[in-house]
Amino acid sequence: MEGLRDGDPREVGGFRLEGRLGAGGMGEVFLGRSPGGRRVAVKLIRPEHAGDRQFRARFAREVEAARRVGGFHTAQLVAADPEADPPWLVTAYVDGPSLRDLVLDRGPLDPAAGRRLGAELAEGLAAIHACGLVHRDLKPGNVIMSADGALIIDFGIARDVEGSALTSSGVVLGTYSFMSPEQVQADRAGPASDVFALGAVLAFAATGHGPFDDTAIPSIVRRIVYEPPRLDGVPAGLRDVLQHCLAKDPARRPTLPDLIATLTTDQRYATVVAPHRPDEPSTLPPYAVPYVPEGKRGVTRRALLAGGVGLAAVAGVGGAAALLWAGSGGGMAALNGVVALGFTPDGRTLVVVGADGLTTVWRCPVQGGPVRTVRLGTSADGSALTLGADARTLVRAEHSAVKLWDTATGRLTATLNGPNESFSVAALSPDGTRLATGGENHDVQFWDLSTGSASASLPGKSDAVGALAFDPDSLHVAIGSADGNTVRIADARGGEVQATHNEANFIDSVAYSPDGLTLAIGGNGTRLWDMSPTSLTASLDDQTTQGVYVAYAPGGKRLASGGEHGGVRIWNPATRALVATLPGAQPPLAFAPDGATLATLVNGTVTLWDVAAARPVRSYKQT
């Protein structure tokens, strides 16, 4: 405990303050004494928030939630005054560190303690849910490890189950590393959302880190929404439990009674809840990435990373060609000039980018429905076009400038002015913070999108830049020669070359595996390089010998390769085995988030393939 500071109150609501216990986003917490001498925890809203009506509303909800919740594993409310200036509440003081502090100071819990903690927290959540509430911010810092067991604190964003979607101007409330997919997507977060958070908290308790931890919020969000949890180090008996708690689909998570029964016995978890079948369709809600503050020069992180999949029609598209839905096997007509394909992270929409004198985007519902057409600016001749990881941001690198567009609205979100160079290839980092561009002038330009300025330049070799790809952590860029045989790995921040791969043939594309450990290189065939150490691990038996483009499926269990001739091949990168051949398919290539669907061209027509069955299931035709 820290002593009181100058300016701290000495009394709140008749409770005498003795020291500082901590602070959070809403307020500060003090150790106090009741008039009768009992120790209490006093939470006081920060003065800068006291006049904010939204903060007051959140605080009033916390007070109401604390009044309604009982049980052995939640702190008891003693008194509160949401109308005071500043507002405050008082709960019984619980002596003990937070789970976060305990694990950071003493290390992860042993398996038995981890299971006991899980049962206690599940019981506490059950008490919260029995009152018709969802906690929505369960995290290690909100779990107090008392001598009598774990207690859940801080109901600052608790919400009624019937109205559990809680955002404000695009802001998602909660602590990102421990939020559920539906919560980071700003969708309705019910009791199953707390079960997901419980799984993440128990993973932290067992390993000392969260299952979706990363260095940047967009990367955390991406991992939560469509990457498996990292459970390395979790004991085997508990790992099965957490895998089910951390299912992307809320309907596949266990109920709290089942979870308590499992954690208090030694039975296998699979006997309580049927394991998730990855081949079954996902029911995840629409995707939306949380708001991130603006940069300094008009390039907002929100513009770069917004992930909504709105399909509102855009007026005034002029002579842009319309696309109509066509079922499998329907009459296919050429869709000329398609240069990029990408799925929105919920898998519900395929974004198609065409450069036909204009940059035109088609947003195609995967499950049927009208296709929306959006025109982005004027002539696209000589431009490098690439989609961001969420398919919401389109980068168009032109002569001496880079423009960023919102593919859902057709709105220009940023213009970046750089060196007087022509760009023919571009890549946007997975977290949306960096951009790399290159072209026939041989140089590679790095851009910091938080400031909207060119951050570094890597002098080129004697050959032009033909391929660029960021690693999953957005820290490195693979640079492939367009008319040579070299792949360079450069630091995305300073531009320094850190490794060089010498190839025997030309390079048309590069792609990192989702774990960042392998680089796939397409050109005259397909090759895989181990990034640590940098060495060639395999040359796939690819019959396509020129113009090969490569794409990894999410999770990294499949790799697609294909060129202008010979169809697209699906590989198992671990065994180097050919899994399937998609006859007639051509680049560009884009896997859906579940890895079960691949978008390609077939004779110029955009086509969706069932990867496991190696058959087309959807197509889009031009009229």
XYZ file of C-alpha atoms in Angstrom:
623
model
C 0.000 0.000 0.000
C 1.155 3.535 -0.802
C 0.649 6.454 1.531
C -1.747 9.264 0.743
C -0.423 11.940 -1.570
C -0.742 15.686 -1.298
C -4.162 16.568 -2.617
C -5.741 13.189 -1.778
C -8.909 13.466 0.331
C -8.661 12.332 3.935
C -12.323 11.337 4.229
C -15.022 10.211 1.800
C -18.644 9.708 2.852
C -17.699 9.352 6.509
C -14.970 6.780 5.761
C -11.462 7.822 6.833
C -8.774 7.194 4.203
C -5.416 5.680 5.216
C -3.569 4.906 1.987
C -3.700 4.211 -1.726
C -4.443 0.682 -3.000
C -4.309 1.307 -6.741
C -5.840 3.058 -9.720
C -7.762 2.176 -12.852
C -9.243 3.833 -15.901
C -12.275 5.140 -14.027
C -10.844 6.065 -10.677
C -8.540 5.529 -7.726
C -8.920 3.056 -4.872
C -8.015 3.844 -1.270
C -7.816 1.844 1.935
C -10.234 3.315 4.459
C -11.837 2.752 7.840
C -15.515 2.765 8.685
C -16.668 4.871 11.653
C -16.590 1.647 13.677
C -13.017 0.823 12.627
C -13.586 -1.836 9.906
C -11.251 -1.757 6.917
C -12.893 -0.902 3.581
C -11.891 -0.205 -0.017
C -13.018 3.215 -1.247
C -13.258 3.812 -4.998
C -13.306 7.429 -6.089
C -13.927 8.547 -9.685
C -11.149 10.722 -11.077
C -11.972 14.460 -11.090
C -11.435 14.659 -14.858
C -14.188 12.059 -15.356
C -16.628 13.220 -12.706
C -18.250 15.703 -15.086
C -18.534 13.190 -17.927
C -22.082 11.883 -18.131
C -20.968 8.628 -19.770
C -18.526 7.925 -16.952
C -21.172 8.721 -14.385
C -23.550 6.334 -16.113
C -20.923 3.584 -16.050
C -20.243 4.244 -12.381
C -23.937 4.125 -11.540
C -24.139 0.750 -13.308
C -21.200 -0.489 -11.246
C -22.945 0.526 -8.030
C -26.201 -1.124 -9.097
C -24.374 -4.287 -10.162
C -22.452 -4.490 -6.898
C -25.718 -4.112 -4.954
C -27.347 -6.989 -6.869
C -24.478 -9.491 -6.735
C -23.862 -11.737 -3.751
C -22.077 -15.044 -3.332
C -18.767 -16.094 -1.832
C -16.579 -14.823 -4.633
C -17.528 -11.174 -5.086
C -16.729 -8.220 -2.840
C -19.620 -6.910 -0.681
C -20.842 -3.358 -1.315
C -20.908 -1.260 1.872
C -21.992 2.191 0.675
C -22.036 4.398 -2.422
C -23.051 7.809 -3.719
C -23.130 8.009 -7.535
C -24.430 11.598 -7.347
C -21.583 12.957 -5.216
C -18.853 15.179 -6.617
C -16.837 13.134 -7.285
C -18.893 9.912 -7.089
C -17.661 7.090 -4.824
C -18.386 3.588 -3.625
C -17.136 1.509 -0.708
C -16.739 -2.268 -0.543
C -15.477 -4.603 2.132
C -11.678 -4.669 2.083
C -10.196 -7.978 0.962
C -6.621 -8.574 2.092
C -4.552 -10.124 -0.657
C -2.786 -9.379 -3.943
C -4.450 -9.350 -7.315
C -3.970 -12.454 -9.444
C -1.885 -10.336 -11.797
C 0.506 -9.230 -9.049
C 0.656 -12.710 -7.530
C 1.658 -14.385 -10.795
C 4.125 -11.663 -11.785
C 5.778 -11.765 -8.341
C 5.742 -15.514 -7.622
C 5.239 -17.194 -10.975
C 2.399 -19.289 -12.459
C 0.078 -21.364 -10.280
C 0.508 -25.119 -10.055
C -2.136 -27.265 -11.815
C -4.167 -27.984 -8.683
C -4.249 -24.316 -7.686
C -5.190 -23.350 -11.226
C -8.169 -25.714 -11.261
C -9.271 -24.494 -7.837
C -9.026 -20.881 -8.984
C -11.109 -21.717 -12.053
C -13.856 -23.283 -9.968
C -13.936 -20.295 -7.606
C -14.114 -17.758 -10.424
C -16.779 -19.807 -12.217
C -18.815 -19.776 -9.005
C -18.375 -16.009 -8.742
C -19.445 -15.488 -12.346
C -22.458 -17.725 -11.761
C -23.507 -15.393 -8.926
C -23.113 -12.404 -11.230
C -25.085 -14.051 -14.035
C -27.826 -15.121 -11.613
C -28.506 -11.410 -11.100
C -28.982 -10.948 -14.842
C -25.577 -9.288 -15.296
C -22.451 -9.869 -17.383
C -19.161 -8.699 -15.826
C -17.477 -7.874 -19.179
C -14.051 -7.026 -17.719
C -12.782 -10.159 -15.990
C -8.983 -9.983 -16.002
C -6.125 -10.866 -13.626
C -6.135 -7.370 -12.140
C -9.822 -7.745 -11.187
C -9.288 -10.977 -9.248
C -8.198 -10.639 -5.600
C -6.468 -13.685 -4.105
C -7.646 -13.714 -0.490
C -7.000 -16.314 2.194
C -10.598 -17.501 1.729
C -10.362 -17.813 -2.050
C -10.530 -15.684 -5.160
C -12.886 -12.697 -5.343
C -14.054 -10.852 -8.453
C -14.034 -7.060 -8.221
C -14.739 -4.019 -10.407
C -18.156 -4.027 -12.052
C -17.376 -0.814 -13.947
C -18.715 -2.110 -17.269
C -21.078 -4.794 -15.991
C -24.265 -4.835 -18.038
C -27.675 -6.473 -18.078
C -27.715 -9.640 -20.166
C -30.549 -8.230 -22.272
C -28.537 -5.148 -23.206
C -25.003 -6.366 -23.110
C -23.593 -4.616 -26.192
C -21.788 -1.595 -24.808
C -19.849 0.782 -27.036
C -19.557 4.509 -27.410
C -18.639 6.154 -30.705
C -16.881 3.002 -31.802
C -15.053 2.508 -28.480
C -15.064 -1.061 -27.215
C -15.018 -1.192 -23.420
C -12.961 -3.801 -21.608
C -9.372 -5.014 -21.431
C -8.386 -6.278 -24.867
C -6.208 -9.282 -24.024
C -9.032 -10.927 -22.069
C -12.043 -9.944 -24.186
C -14.154 -12.364 -26.202
C -14.477 -12.202 -30.007
C -18.022 -10.887 -29.740
C -16.896 -8.171 -27.316
C -14.010 -6.860 -29.435
C -16.451 -6.860 -32.349
C -18.737 -4.532 -30.367
C -21.518 -7.090 -30.619
C -23.820 -8.478 -27.911
C -21.647 -10.023 -25.204
C -23.671 -12.407 -23.026
C -22.667 -14.748 -20.197
C -20.568 -16.839 -22.606
C -18.319 -13.785 -23.036
C -17.369 -14.028 -19.350
C -16.590 -17.729 -19.857
C -14.160 -16.774 -22.628
C -12.516 -14.211 -20.340
C -12.312 -16.842 -17.598
C -10.424 -19.141 -19.964
C -7.964 -16.337 -20.782
C -7.488 -15.514 -17.083
C -6.775 -19.166 -16.223
C -4.269 -19.341 -19.081
C -2.504 -16.320 -17.559
C -2.532 -17.966 -14.141
C -0.968 -21.136 -15.593
C 1.689 -19.494 -17.792
C 2.203 -15.871 -16.776
C 0.878 -14.510 -20.066
C -2.460 -14.276 -21.833
C -3.325 -16.599 -24.740
C -3.714 -13.673 -27.152
C -1.045 -11.283 -25.867
C 0.745 -9.122 -28.415
C 2.512 -5.786 -28.619
C -0.301 -3.858 -30.332
C -4.062 -3.760 -29.850
C -4.910 -4.528 -33.521
C -2.730 -7.651 -33.367
C -4.442 -8.746 -30.144
C -7.842 -8.229 -31.760
C -6.828 -10.209 -34.841
C -5.659 -13.127 -32.701
C -8.775 -13.104 -30.551
C -11.124 -13.080 -33.530
C -9.631 -15.709 -35.798
C -6.430 -17.267 -34.452
C -6.215 -20.160 -31.978
C -5.186 -19.356 -28.395
C -1.574 -19.836 -27.417
C -1.717 -22.390 -24.619
C 1.897 -23.529 -24.591
C 2.852 -24.266 -20.992
C -0.706 -24.907 -19.790
C -0.867 -28.323 -18.067
C -2.472 -30.962 -20.269
C -5.439 -31.578 -17.960
C -6.310 -27.887 -17.905
C -5.504 -27.180 -21.549
C -8.559 -29.098 -22.776
C -10.763 -27.037 -20.465
C -9.346 -23.746 -21.688
C -9.600 -24.683 -25.359
C -13.354 -25.043 -24.925
C -13.697 -21.861 -22.874
C -11.823 -20.008 -25.634
C -13.952 -21.256 -28.529
C -14.657 -18.458 -31.018
C -18.339 -19.407 -31.197
C -20.106 -18.512 -27.913
C -22.466 -21.473 -28.363
C -19.516 -23.879 -28.131
C -18.307 -22.675 -24.741
C -19.257 -24.606 -21.614
C -21.860 -23.482 -19.133
C -20.597 -22.432 -15.717
C -22.170 -25.430 -13.893
C -20.472 -27.810 -16.331
C -17.225 -25.926 -15.924
C -17.370 -26.089 -12.124
C -18.110 -29.829 -12.278
C -15.158 -30.394 -14.585
C -12.679 -28.312 -12.612
C -13.557 -30.012 -9.328
C -13.090 -33.544 -10.709
C -10.426 -35.326 -12.729
C -12.679 -36.356 -15.600
C -11.706 -35.520 -19.159
C -13.279 -32.286 -20.319
C -14.480 -33.839 -23.569
C -17.029 -35.846 -21.568
C -18.697 -32.596 -20.437
C -18.771 -30.604 -23.673
C -18.421 -32.045 -27.172
C -15.212 -30.803 -28.792
C -15.422 -28.129 -31.448
C -15.433 -29.390 -35.021
C -13.444 -26.946 -37.160
C -15.263 -28.085 -40.291
C -18.610 -26.880 -38.954
C -19.733 -23.364 -39.926
C -18.940 -20.520 -37.568
C -21.707 -18.364 -36.139
C -19.513 -15.444 -35.159
C -21.246 -12.057 -35.241
C -20.204 -9.240 -37.597
C -16.668 -7.992 -37.117
C -15.720 -4.528 -35.936
C -12.280 -3.431 -34.763
C -12.203 -0.985 -31.837
C -11.410 2.685 -32.157
C -7.764 3.742 -31.911
C -6.859 7.458 -31.593
C -5.826 9.564 -34.544
C -2.292 10.078 -35.739
C -0.673 13.462 -36.166
C -1.133 14.190 -39.866
C -4.671 13.232 -40.666
C -4.045 9.472 -40.939
C -6.286 7.937 -38.311
C -5.647 4.472 -36.958
C -9.416 4.088 -36.908
C -9.561 4.671 -40.659
C -6.857 2.075 -41.189
C -8.234 -0.557 -38.862
C -12.002 -0.177 -38.811
C -13.421 -3.586 -39.512
C -17.175 -3.239 -39.924
C -18.688 -5.072 -42.856
C -21.459 -2.655 -43.724
C -22.921 -3.284 -47.181
C -24.756 -0.025 -47.725
C -25.157 0.806 -51.397
C -22.965 3.632 -52.623
C -24.708 6.115 -54.882
C -23.235 7.497 -58.052
C -21.002 4.652 -59.178
C -21.298 5.804 -62.766
C -20.287 3.274 -65.380
C -18.755 0.763 -62.976
C -19.767 -2.782 -63.855
C -22.314 -4.411 -61.559
C -21.842 -7.936 -60.257
C -24.719 -10.307 -59.709
C -24.777 -13.442 -57.611
C -24.314 -16.669 -59.557
C -24.647 -20.136 -58.084
C -22.092 -22.865 -58.585
C -22.000 -23.970 -62.167
C -23.919 -20.928 -63.346
C -22.912 -19.103 -66.474
C -19.522 -17.575 -65.728
C -18.470 -14.406 -67.520
C -15.089 -12.741 -67.271
C -14.433 -10.194 -64.570
C -11.498 -8.393 -66.147
C -8.699 -6.707 -64.253
C -9.119 -8.232 -60.782
C -5.946 -7.430 -58.858
C -6.800 -8.258 -55.235
C -9.160 -10.428 -53.205
C -9.767 -10.408 -49.467
C -12.278 -11.634 -46.903
C -13.563 -9.549 -44.036
C -12.456 -11.211 -40.775
C -15.921 -12.614 -40.058
C -15.798 -14.483 -43.383
C -19.139 -13.098 -44.519
C -17.962 -10.773 -47.262
C -15.460 -11.122 -50.085
C -13.905 -7.865 -51.247
C -12.872 -7.805 -54.913
C -10.602 -5.058 -56.242
C -10.459 -4.354 -59.963
C -8.207 -1.919 -61.827
C -9.967 -1.227 -65.099
C -8.957 2.397 -65.584
C -10.837 3.024 -62.357
C -10.223 1.337 -59.030
C -13.500 -0.451 -58.352
C -14.384 -2.546 -55.309
C -17.105 -5.168 -55.206
C -18.311 -6.322 -51.775
C -19.737 -9.788 -52.299
C -21.767 -11.552 -49.577
C -20.467 -15.095 -49.230
C -23.871 -16.521 -48.266
C -25.781 -14.776 -51.028
C -27.431 -11.405 -51.368
C -26.812 -8.296 -53.445
C -23.292 -7.316 -54.415
C -22.360 -3.710 -53.686
C -20.093 -1.703 -55.955
C -17.812 1.107 -54.811
C -15.616 3.299 -57.019
C -12.404 4.572 -55.459
C -11.141 7.700 -57.157
C -9.870 8.199 -60.656
C -7.417 6.426 -62.908
C -5.558 3.527 -61.346
C -3.079 3.114 -64.195
C 0.441 2.476 -62.931
C -0.708 2.092 -59.330
C 0.147 -0.590 -56.796
C -3.045 -1.892 -55.193
C -3.222 -3.971 -52.021
C -5.817 -4.790 -49.371
C -5.260 -4.649 -45.630
C -5.708 -7.764 -43.504
C -9.302 -6.816 -42.663
C -10.172 -6.043 -46.332
C -11.549 -2.712 -45.136
C -8.505 -0.638 -46.122
C -7.295 -0.434 -49.718
C -3.859 1.030 -50.390
C -3.217 2.584 -53.786
C 0.409 3.619 -54.251
C 0.755 6.067 -57.114
C 3.518 8.317 -58.389
C 5.056 10.044 -55.327
C 1.915 9.524 -53.208
C 0.019 6.794 -51.416
C -3.740 6.916 -50.930
C -5.787 4.895 -48.463
C -9.453 4.150 -49.101
C -12.314 2.688 -47.102
C -13.616 -0.204 -49.218
C -17.056 -0.130 -47.568
C -17.820 3.523 -48.270
C -15.441 4.490 -51.064
C -14.147 7.321 -48.901
C -10.540 8.519 -49.200
C -9.192 8.295 -45.643
C -5.618 9.490 -46.120
C -3.097 10.765 -48.652
C 0.583 10.265 -47.894
C 3.068 12.391 -49.803
C 6.472 10.836 -50.256
C 9.497 10.791 -52.529
C 9.080 11.427 -56.223
C 8.961 7.732 -57.121
C 6.699 5.341 -58.978
C 5.355 2.377 -56.979
C 4.327 -0.936 -58.457
C 3.973 -3.054 -55.310
C 2.798 -2.320 -51.764
C 2.123 -4.193 -48.500
C 0.191 -3.127 -45.396
C 1.281 -4.547 -42.030
C -1.182 -6.859 -40.238
C -1.602 -4.386 -37.374
C -2.232 -1.505 -39.782
C 0.571 0.688 -38.446
C 3.115 0.384 -41.261
C 3.275 0.328 -45.032
C 5.996 -0.720 -47.444
C 6.104 0.286 -51.124
C 8.493 -0.523 -53.948
C 8.825 -0.461 -57.701
C 11.031 -0.280 -60.720
C 13.313 2.342 -59.176
C 14.632 -0.491 -56.977
C 14.130 1.305 -53.641
C 11.754 0.238 -50.875
C 9.961 2.997 -48.986
C 8.727 2.408 -45.411
C 5.854 4.454 -44.020
C 4.763 5.083 -40.429
C 0.980 5.332 -40.622
C 0.635 6.729 -37.101
C 2.315 9.920 -38.339
C 1.480 9.683 -42.038
C 5.089 10.117 -43.108
C 7.805 8.112 -44.825
C 9.898 6.647 -42.018
C 12.823 5.015 -43.846
C 14.122 4.080 -47.266
C 16.044 0.969 -48.249
C 18.291 1.517 -51.294
C 17.531 -1.038 -53.961
C 19.672 -3.565 -55.717
C 20.144 -3.743 -59.456
C 16.758 -5.408 -59.876
C 13.266 -4.006 -59.335
C 11.086 -4.808 -56.330
C 8.457 -7.366 -57.279
C 7.029 -8.687 -53.994
C 6.570 -7.421 -50.435
C 5.141 -9.085 -47.317
C 5.122 -8.202 -43.616
C 5.645 -10.835 -40.942
C 2.706 -11.499 -38.536
C 4.204 -9.193 -35.902
C 4.477 -6.280 -38.354
C 8.175 -5.897 -37.510
C 9.880 -7.255 -40.641
C 9.319 -7.113 -44.386
C 10.307 -9.725 -46.965
C 11.392 -8.053 -50.229
C 11.476 -10.131 -53.402
C 13.243 -9.193 -56.631
C 11.086 -8.804 -59.707
C 13.797 -9.645 -62.203
C 16.454 -11.188 -59.982
C 16.846 -13.999 -57.494
C 17.120 -12.368 -54.071
C 14.794 -12.090 -51.058
C 15.867 -9.610 -48.411
C 14.436 -9.460 -44.875
C 14.394 -5.873 -43.591
C 13.466 -4.228 -40.307
C 10.146 -2.481 -40.956
C 11.041 0.390 -38.638
C 14.524 1.374 -39.786
C 14.822 -0.401 -43.126
C 18.049 -2.257 -42.282
C 18.551 -5.595 -44.073
C 18.833 -8.398 -41.525
C 19.015 -11.460 -43.781
C 19.252 -12.369 -47.463
C 17.953 -15.461 -49.290
C 19.438 -16.301 -52.662
C 17.046 -18.058 -55.007
C 17.802 -19.888 -58.215
C 14.832 -18.360 -60.036
C 12.723 -15.249 -60.334
C 10.438 -14.210 -57.477
C 6.789 -13.310 -57.986
C 5.419 -13.463 -54.439
C 6.359 -13.936 -50.793
C 4.176 -14.859 -47.806
C 4.924 -15.488 -44.139
C 3.324 -18.380 -42.308
C 0.926 -17.210 -39.553
C 3.495 -18.098 -36.878
C 6.212 -16.166 -38.716
C 8.618 -19.114 -38.716
C 8.482 -19.906 -42.438
C 8.581 -17.790 -45.602
C 6.921 -19.156 -48.734
C 8.408 -17.911 -52.013
C 6.625 -18.185 -55.336
C 8.270 -17.761 -58.727
C 9.483 -20.623 -60.853
C 7.875 -23.094 -58.470
C 7.256 -22.823 -54.726
C 9.868 -22.963 -51.988
C 9.759 -22.767 -48.192
C 12.442 -21.073 -46.121
C 12.951 -21.590 -42.384
C 13.389 -18.125 -40.888
C 15.455 -19.272 -37.897
C 18.006 -20.117 -39.044
C 17.472 -18.806 -42.551
C 17.740 -21.910 -44.696
C 15.824 -23.590 -47.503
C 13.658 -26.364 -46.052
C 11.660 -27.556 -49.057
C 10.982 -27.127 -52.747
C 7.403 -28.204 -53.373
C 6.709 -30.406 -56.366
C 4.758 -27.631 -58.068
C 4.036 -28.207 -61.742
C 3.458 -24.489 -62.246
C 6.845 -23.182 -63.253
C 6.249 -19.470 -63.712
C 4.264 -16.622 -62.222
C 3.578 -18.497 -58.971
C 1.695 -16.724 -56.183
C 1.411 -18.116 -52.653
C -1.005 -17.647 -49.742
C -1.174 -19.272 -46.302
C -4.462 -20.251 -44.712
C -5.134 -18.879 -41.202
C -3.523 -21.238 -38.742
C -0.860 -22.214 -41.264
C -2.061 -25.762 -41.929
C -2.576 -25.139 -45.638
C -0.652 -23.254 -48.320
C -2.053 -22.350 -51.732
C 0.139 -21.797 -54.772
C -0.849 -21.035 -58.333
C 0.089 -19.206 -61.486
C -1.439 -18.151 -64.760
C -1.468 -21.742 -65.981
C -1.843 -25.099 -64.287
C -4.461 -24.461 -61.627
C -4.027 -23.793 -57.912
C -2.497 -26.372 -55.594
C -3.207 -26.800 -51.894
C -0.298 -28.066 -49.770
C 0.254 -29.262 -46.230
C 3.318 -27.158 -45.324
C 4.290 -29.441 -42.439
C 4.502 -32.622 -44.548
C 5.103 -30.909 -47.951
C 2.309 -33.116 -49.300
C -0.056 -32.038 -52.081
C -3.552 -32.008 -50.565
C -5.729 -30.885 -53.471
C -5.693 -29.320 -56.935
C -8.226 -26.698 -58.017
C -8.384 -27.020 -61.817
C -8.563 -23.786 -63.771
C -8.057 -21.595 -60.697
C -5.727 -18.590 -60.967
C -4.369 -15.840 -58.686
C -5.081 -13.648 -56.848
C -5.639 -16.000 -53.902
C -7.412 -15.347 -50.590
C -8.355 -17.798 -47.837
C -11.459 -17.220 -45.739
C -10.766 -16.838 -41.988
C -11.758 -20.451 -41.280
C -9.334 -21.753 -43.933
C -12.060 -23.891 -45.487
C -12.793 -21.573 -48.426
C -10.405 -20.118 -51.003
C -11.209 -17.296 -53.406
C -9.525 -17.349 -56.824
C -10.183 -16.425 -60.420
C -11.383 -18.955 -62.996
C -11.115 -17.596 -66.524
C -11.330 -14.129 -65.024
C -14.388 -14.914 -62.880
C -14.206 -14.656 -59.096
C -14.849 -18.116 -57.674
C -15.084 -19.540 -54.165
C -13.783 -23.074 -53.600
C -14.479 -25.656 -50.930
C -10.841 -26.506 -50.211
C -11.458 -29.944 -48.668
C -13.709 -31.062 -51.545
C -11.647 -29.239 -54.219
C -14.803 -27.978 -55.913
C -16.224 -24.528 -56.714
C -19.197 -23.509 -54.573
C -19.854 -19.866 -55.514
C -19.045 -17.546 -58.374
C -19.696 -13.939 -59.326
C -20.430 -12.928 -62.880
C -20.366 -9.586 -64.649
C -23.447 -8.186 -66.375
